[in-house]
PDB file of C-alpha atoms in Angstrom:
ATOM      1  CA  UNK A   1      -6.942  13.491  14.904  1.00 35.00           C
ATOM      2  CA  UNK A   2      -5.774  15.694  13.375  1.00 35.00           C
ATOM      3  CA  UNK A   3      -4.993  15.520   9.229  1.00 37.00           C
ATOM      4  CA  UNK A   4      -2.215  17.897   7.184  1.00 38.00           C
ATOM      5  CA  UNK A   5      -2.601  17.604   3.640  1.00 38.00           C
ATOM      6  CA  UNK A   6       0.027  18.919   0.777  1.00 39.00           C
ATOM      7  CA  UNK A   7       0.887  18.301  -2.794  1.00 40.00           C
ATOM      8  CA  UNK A   8       4.368  17.477  -3.420  1.00 40.00           C
ATOM      9  CA  UNK A   9       6.442  19.230  -6.044  1.00 36.00           C
ATOM     10  CA  UNK A  10       8.382  18.140  -7.789  1.00 34.00           C
ATOM     11  CA  UNK A  11      12.584  18.120  -7.548  1.00 35.00           C
ATOM     12  CA  UNK A  12      11.648  17.341  -3.747  1.00 40.00           C
ATOM     13  CA  UNK A  13      14.149  16.169  -0.797  1.00 43.00           C
ATOM     14  CA  UNK A  14      13.943  14.053   2.187  1.00 56.00           C
ATOM     15  CA  UNK A  15      11.409  12.131   1.689  1.00 88.00           C
ATOM     16  CA  UNK A  16      10.348   8.428   2.102  1.00 95.00           C
ATOM     17  CA  UNK A  17      11.644   5.587  -0.581  1.00 96.00           C
ATOM     18  CA  UNK A  18       8.134   5.798  -1.894  1.00 96.00           C
ATOM     19  CA  UNK A  19       8.213   9.668  -2.374  1.00 95.00           C
ATOM     20  CA  UNK A  20      10.961   9.755  -3.409  1.00 95.00           C
ATOM     21  CA  UNK A  21       9.711   6.931  -6.192  1.00 95.00           C
ATOM     22  CA  UNK A  22       6.991   9.222  -7.108  1.00 96.00           C
ATOM     23  CA  UNK A  23       8.687  12.118  -7.457  1.00 95.00           C
ATOM     24  CA  UNK A  24      11.588  11.203  -9.371  1.00 95.00           C
ATOM     25  CA  UNK A  25       8.557   9.904 -11.581  1.00 95.00           C
ATOM     26  CA  UNK A  26       7.035  12.637 -12.262  1.00 95.00           C
ATOM     27  CA  UNK A  27       3.467  10.787 -10.525  1.00 94.00           C
ATOM     28  CA  UNK A  28       0.914  13.822  -8.586  1.00 95.00           C
ATOM     29  CA  UNK A  29       0.473  12.891  -5.503  1.00 96.00           C
ATOM     30  CA  UNK A  30      -0.507  14.009  -2.034  1.00 95.00           C
ATOM     31  CA  UNK A  31       0.696  13.454   1.503  1.00 94.00           C
ATOM     32  CA  UNK A  32      -1.554  12.516   3.910  1.00 92.00           C
ATOM     33  CA  UNK A  33       0.351  12.314   7.326  1.00 91.00           C
ATOM     34  CA  UNK A  34      -1.621  12.002  10.770  1.00 89.00           C
ATOM     35  CA  UNK A  35      -0.862  10.959  14.294  1.00 86.00           C
ATOM     36  CA  UNK A  36      -0.781   7.410  14.527  1.00 84.00           C
ATOM     37  CA  UNK A  37      -1.428   5.662  17.611  1.00 82.00           C
ATOM     38  CA  UNK A  38       0.493   2.063  18.590  1.00 82.00           C
ATOM     39  CA  UNK A  39      -2.443   1.174  19.850  1.00 82.00           C
ATOM     40  CA  UNK A  40      -5.066   1.057  17.412  1.00 80.00           C
ATOM     41  CA  UNK A  41      -6.014  -2.049  16.308  1.00 80.00           C
ATOM     42  CA  UNK A  42      -5.938  -1.567  12.796  1.00 83.00           C
ATOM     43  CA  UNK A  43      -3.313   0.372  10.645  1.00 81.00           C
ATOM     44  CA  UNK A  44      -5.639   1.240   6.898  1.00 81.00           C
ATOM     45  CA  UNK A  45      -8.955   1.640   9.544  1.00 86.00           C
ATOM     46  CA  UNK A  46      -7.097   4.481  11.649  1.00 85.00           C
ATOM     47  CA  UNK A  47      -5.553   6.056   7.879  1.00 88.00           C
ATOM     48  CA  UNK A  48      -9.013   5.723   6.866  1.00 86.00           C
ATOM     49  CA  UNK A  49     -10.800   7.891   9.919  1.00 87.00           C
ATOM     50  CA  UNK A  50      -7.928  10.155  10.370  1.00 87.00           C
ATOM     51  CA  UNK A  51      -7.377  10.971   6.956  1.00 89.00           C
ATOM     52  CA  UNK A  52     -11.738  11.224   6.637  1.00 90.00           C
ATOM     53  CA  UNK A  53     -12.089   9.242   4.094  1.00 91.00           C
ATOM     54  CA  UNK A  54     -13.795   6.250   2.391  1.00 91.00           C
ATOM     55  CA  UNK A  55     -12.081   2.968   3.724  1.00 91.00           C
ATOM     56  CA  UNK A  56     -12.928   1.620   0.191  1.00 93.00           C
ATOM     57  CA  UNK A  57     -10.293   4.562  -1.000  1.00 95.00           C
ATOM     58  CA  UNK A  58      -7.914   3.437   1.530  1.00 95.00           C
ATOM     59  CA  UNK A  59      -5.676  -0.394  -0.029  1.00 96.00           C
ATOM     60  CA  UNK A  60      -3.266  -1.695   2.810  1.00 95.00           C
ATOM     61  CA  UNK A  61       0.113  -3.265   1.357  1.00 96.00           C
ATOM     62  CA  UNK A  62       0.120  -7.223   2.549  1.00 97.00           C
ATOM     63  CA  UNK A  63       3.149 -10.259   1.319  1.00 98.00           C
ATOM     64  CA  UNK A  64       2.300 -12.866   0.702  1.00 98.00           C
ATOM     65  CA  UNK A  65       5.197 -15.980  -0.031  1.00 98.00           C
ATOM     66  CA  UNK A  66       2.781 -17.194  -3.926  1.00 98.00           C
ATOM     67  CA  UNK A  67       4.594 -20.650  -4.183  1.00 97.00           C
ATOM     68  CA  UNK A  68       8.138 -20.058  -2.563  1.00 96.00           C
ATOM     69  CA  UNK A  69       7.912 -16.365  -4.134  1.00 96.00           C
ATOM     70  CA  UNK A  70       7.275 -12.961  -1.838  1.00 98.00           C
ATOM     71  CA  UNK A  71       4.756 -11.427  -3.646  1.00 98.00           C
ATOM     72  CA  UNK A  72       3.059  -7.841  -2.849  1.00 98.00           C
ATOM     73  CA  UNK A  73      -0.910  -7.832  -2.707  1.00 98.00           C
ATOM     74  CA  UNK A  74      -2.498  -4.293  -2.461  1.00 98.00           C
ATOM     75  CA  UNK A  75      -6.169  -4.308  -1.388  1.00 97.00           C
ATOM     76  CA  UNK A  76      -9.004  -2.114   0.712  1.00 96.00           C
ATOM     77  CA  UNK A  77      -8.934  -1.561   4.483  1.00 92.00           C
ATOM     78  CA  UNK A  78     -12.289  -2.758   4.721  1.00 90.00           C
ATOM     79  CA  UNK A  79     -11.778  -6.133   3.052  1.00 92.00           C
ATOM     80  CA  UNK A  80      -9.187  -9.165   3.227  1.00 95.00           C
ATOM     81  CA  UNK A  81      -6.854 -10.809   0.821  1.00 97.00           C
ATOM     82  CA  UNK A  82      -8.250 -13.728  -0.397  1.00 98.00           C
ATOM     83  CA  UNK A  83      -5.575 -16.189  -1.541  1.00 98.00           C
ATOM     84  CA  UNK A  84      -6.634 -18.209  -3.439  1.00 97.00           C
ATOM     85  CA  UNK A  85      -7.593 -15.138  -5.973  1.00 98.00           C
ATOM     86  CA  UNK A  86      -4.370 -13.817  -5.934  1.00 98.00           C
ATOM     87  CA  UNK A  87      -1.419 -16.835  -6.505  1.00 98.00           C
ATOM     88  CA  UNK A  88      -4.531 -17.746  -9.200  1.00 98.00           C
ATOM     89  CA  UNK A  89      -3.993 -13.463 -10.316  1.00 98.00           C
ATOM     90  CA  UNK A  90      -0.033 -15.030 -10.831  1.00 97.00           C
ATOM     91  CA  UNK A  91      -0.417 -17.852 -12.432  1.00 97.00           C
ATOM     92  CA  UNK A  92       1.173 -20.188  -8.640  1.00 97.00           C
ATOM     93  CA  UNK A  93      -1.463 -22.408  -6.829  1.00 97.00           C
ATOM     94  CA  UNK A  94      -1.025 -21.471  -3.305  1.00 97.00           C
ATOM     95  CA  UNK A  95      -0.982 -18.372  -1.824  1.00 97.00           C
ATOM     96  CA  UNK A  96       0.027 -17.594   2.180  1.00 98.00           C
ATOM     97  CA  UNK A  97       0.890 -14.207   3.943  1.00 97.00           C
ATOM     98  CA  UNK A  98       4.567 -13.364   4.284  1.00 97.00           C
ATOM     99  CA  UNK A  99       7.143 -14.351   7.200  1.00 96.00           C
ATOM    100  CA  UNK A 100       6.297  -9.907   8.008  1.00 96.00           C
ATOM    101  CA  UNK A 101      10.285 -10.125   9.145  1.00 96.00           C
ATOM    102  CA  UNK A 102      10.186 -11.223   5.698  1.00 96.00           C
ATOM    103  CA  UNK A 103       8.938  -8.825   4.173  1.00 96.00           C
ATOM    104  CA  UNK A 104       9.952  -5.870   6.703  1.00 96.00           C
ATOM    105  CA  UNK A 105      13.896  -7.494   5.115  1.00 96.00           C
ATOM    106  CA  UNK A 106      13.056  -7.807   1.613  1.00 96.00           C
ATOM    107  CA  UNK A 107      10.562  -3.796   1.488  1.00 97.00           C
ATOM    108  CA  UNK A 108      12.571  -1.939   3.450  1.00 96.00           C
ATOM    109  CA  UNK A 109      10.010  -0.925   5.047  1.00 96.00           C
ATOM    110  CA  UNK A 110       8.691  -1.803   9.203  1.00 93.00           C
ATOM    111  CA  UNK A 111       4.555  -3.427   9.368  1.00 89.00           C
ATOM    112  CA  UNK A 112       2.548  -0.775   9.387  1.00 86.00           C
ATOM    113  CA  UNK A 113       4.375   0.981   6.592  1.00 91.00           C
ATOM    114  CA  UNK A 114       4.548  -0.795   3.866  1.00 96.00           C
ATOM    115  CA  UNK A 115       4.115   0.735   0.730  1.00 97.00           C
ATOM    116  CA  UNK A 116       3.827  -0.880  -2.341  1.00 97.00           C
ATOM    117  CA  UNK A 117       5.713   1.861  -4.169  1.00 97.00           C
ATOM    118  CA  UNK A 118      10.093   2.813  -4.049  1.00 96.00           C
ATOM    119  CA  UNK A 119      10.606  -1.516  -2.441  1.00 96.00           C
ATOM    120  CA  UNK A 120      13.527  -2.778  -2.234  1.00 95.00           C
ATOM    121  CA  UNK A 121      13.460  -5.569  -3.894  1.00 93.00           C
ATOM    122  CA  UNK A 122      10.951  -5.539  -7.476  1.00 92.00           C
ATOM    123  CA  UNK A 123       8.051  -7.693  -6.157  1.00 96.00           C
ATOM    124  CA  UNK A 124       5.305  -8.328  -8.727  1.00 97.00           C
ATOM    125  CA  UNK A 125       2.660  -6.741  -7.387  1.00 98.00           C
ATOM    126  CA  UNK A 126      -1.167  -6.941  -7.475  1.00 98.00           C
ATOM    127  CA  UNK A 127      -3.607  -4.600  -7.430  1.00 98.00           C
ATOM    128  CA  UNK A 128      -7.011  -5.484  -5.976  1.00 98.00           C
ATOM    129  CA  UNK A 129      -9.617  -4.613  -9.590  1.00 97.00           C
ATOM    130  CA  UNK A 130     -11.809  -1.947  -7.102  1.00 97.00           C
ATOM    131  CA  UNK A 131      -9.300   0.704  -7.677  1.00 97.00           C
ATOM    132  CA  UNK A 132     -10.573   1.194 -11.356  1.00 97.00           C
ATOM    133  CA  UNK A 133     -13.705   3.168  -9.487  1.00 97.00           C
ATOM    134  CA  UNK A 134     -11.407   5.486  -7.849  1.00 97.00           C
ATOM    135  CA  UNK A 135      -9.495   8.096  -9.886  1.00 97.00           C
ATOM    136  CA  UNK A 136      -7.724   8.427  -6.874  1.00 97.00           C
ATOM    137  CA  UNK A 137      -6.792   5.947  -3.856  1.00 97.00           C
ATOM    138  CA  UNK A 138      -5.015   5.814  -0.692  1.00 96.00           C
ATOM    139  CA  UNK A 139      -1.804   3.954   0.512  1.00 97.00           C
ATOM    140  CA  UNK A 140       1.546   3.930   2.580  1.00 95.00           C
ATOM    141  CA  UNK A 141       3.597   6.424   1.684  1.00 95.00           C
ATOM    142  CA  UNK A 142       6.377   4.264   3.885  1.00 94.00           C
ATOM    143  CA  UNK A 143       5.467   4.651   7.046  1.00 92.00           C
ATOM    144  CA  UNK A 144       3.194   4.332   9.998  1.00 89.00           C
ATOM    145  CA  UNK A 145       0.931   7.387   9.648  1.00 90.00           C
ATOM    146  CA  UNK A 146       1.661   9.264   6.599  1.00 94.00           C
ATOM    147  CA  UNK A 147      -0.044   7.807   3.522  1.00 94.00           C
ATOM    148  CA  UNK A 148       0.243   8.997   0.015  1.00 96.00           C
ATOM    149  CA  UNK A 149      -3.158   9.532  -2.550  1.00 96.00           C
ATOM    150  CA  UNK A 150      -2.367   8.786  -5.725  1.00 97.00           C
ATOM    151  CA  UNK A 151      -4.586   7.881  -9.450  1.00 98.00           C
ATOM    152  CA  UNK A 152      -4.751   4.142  -9.276  1.00 98.00           C
ATOM    153  CA  UNK A 153      -3.288   3.706 -12.807  1.00 97.00           C
ATOM    154  CA  UNK A 154      -0.068   6.200 -11.702  1.00 97.00           C
ATOM    155  CA  UNK A 155       0.730   3.094  -8.833  1.00 98.00           C
ATOM    156  CA  UNK A 156      -0.092  -0.056 -11.205  1.00 97.00           C
ATOM    157  CA  UNK A 157       2.201   2.023 -13.809  1.00 96.00           C
ATOM    158  CA  UNK A 158       4.421   2.267 -11.129  1.00 96.00           C
ATOM    159  CA  UNK A 159       4.938  -0.697  -9.289  1.00 97.00           C
ATOM    160  CA  UNK A 160       4.020  -3.324 -12.733  1.00 97.00           C
ATOM    161  CA  UNK A 161       1.007  -4.468 -10.812  1.00 97.00           C
ATOM    162  CA  UNK A 162      -1.690  -7.093 -12.527  1.00 97.00           C
ATOM    163  CA  UNK A 163      -5.304  -5.596 -11.043  1.00 97.00           C
ATOM    164  CA  UNK A 164      -6.717  -8.524 -10.502  1.00 98.00           C
ATOM    165  CA  UNK A 165     -10.154  -9.072  -7.496  1.00 98.00           C
ATOM    166  CA  UNK A 166      -8.325 -10.291  -5.049  1.00 98.00           C
ATOM    167  CA  UNK A 167      -9.927  -8.513  -2.287  1.00 96.00           C
ATOM    168  CA  UNK A 168     -13.277  -9.755  -0.719  1.00 92.00           C
ATOM    169  CA  UNK A 169     -15.752  -8.094   1.671  1.00 84.00           C
TER     170      UNK A 169
END
């Protein structure tokens, strides 16, 4: 699949709410776009393959319900979310994956394109601690086939994320 990368320029117009939030904040980031295949079994693995990036550096955005409150979890596509660890990270007792329709309404994005950035409602966010091992990571830029690469510290700062070991291999 073809890969297109470009450095986003500050002050640009248009884009997704995620890229607009990054541009407004003055954060350095790179956009990666690819042709999304609806038949691919995993959005995250598809992104990693299309960009030629290790799945350890590509993070998926999941929305969970922790004790009745929607919470965003950002974990490597190479693994899965540890719901108990997520609950613990936000001081909760129980966590379960949120209903996809509810997640879409709360974030303003569609499943497979949910970005931790520029969400409709500001939700508590937890970024897996493994992100700190990389100078940059990739997350959804707000639609299928579009990823944004940025420093994990920038992502954590913009989303007010807690860093915690919430992913499992």
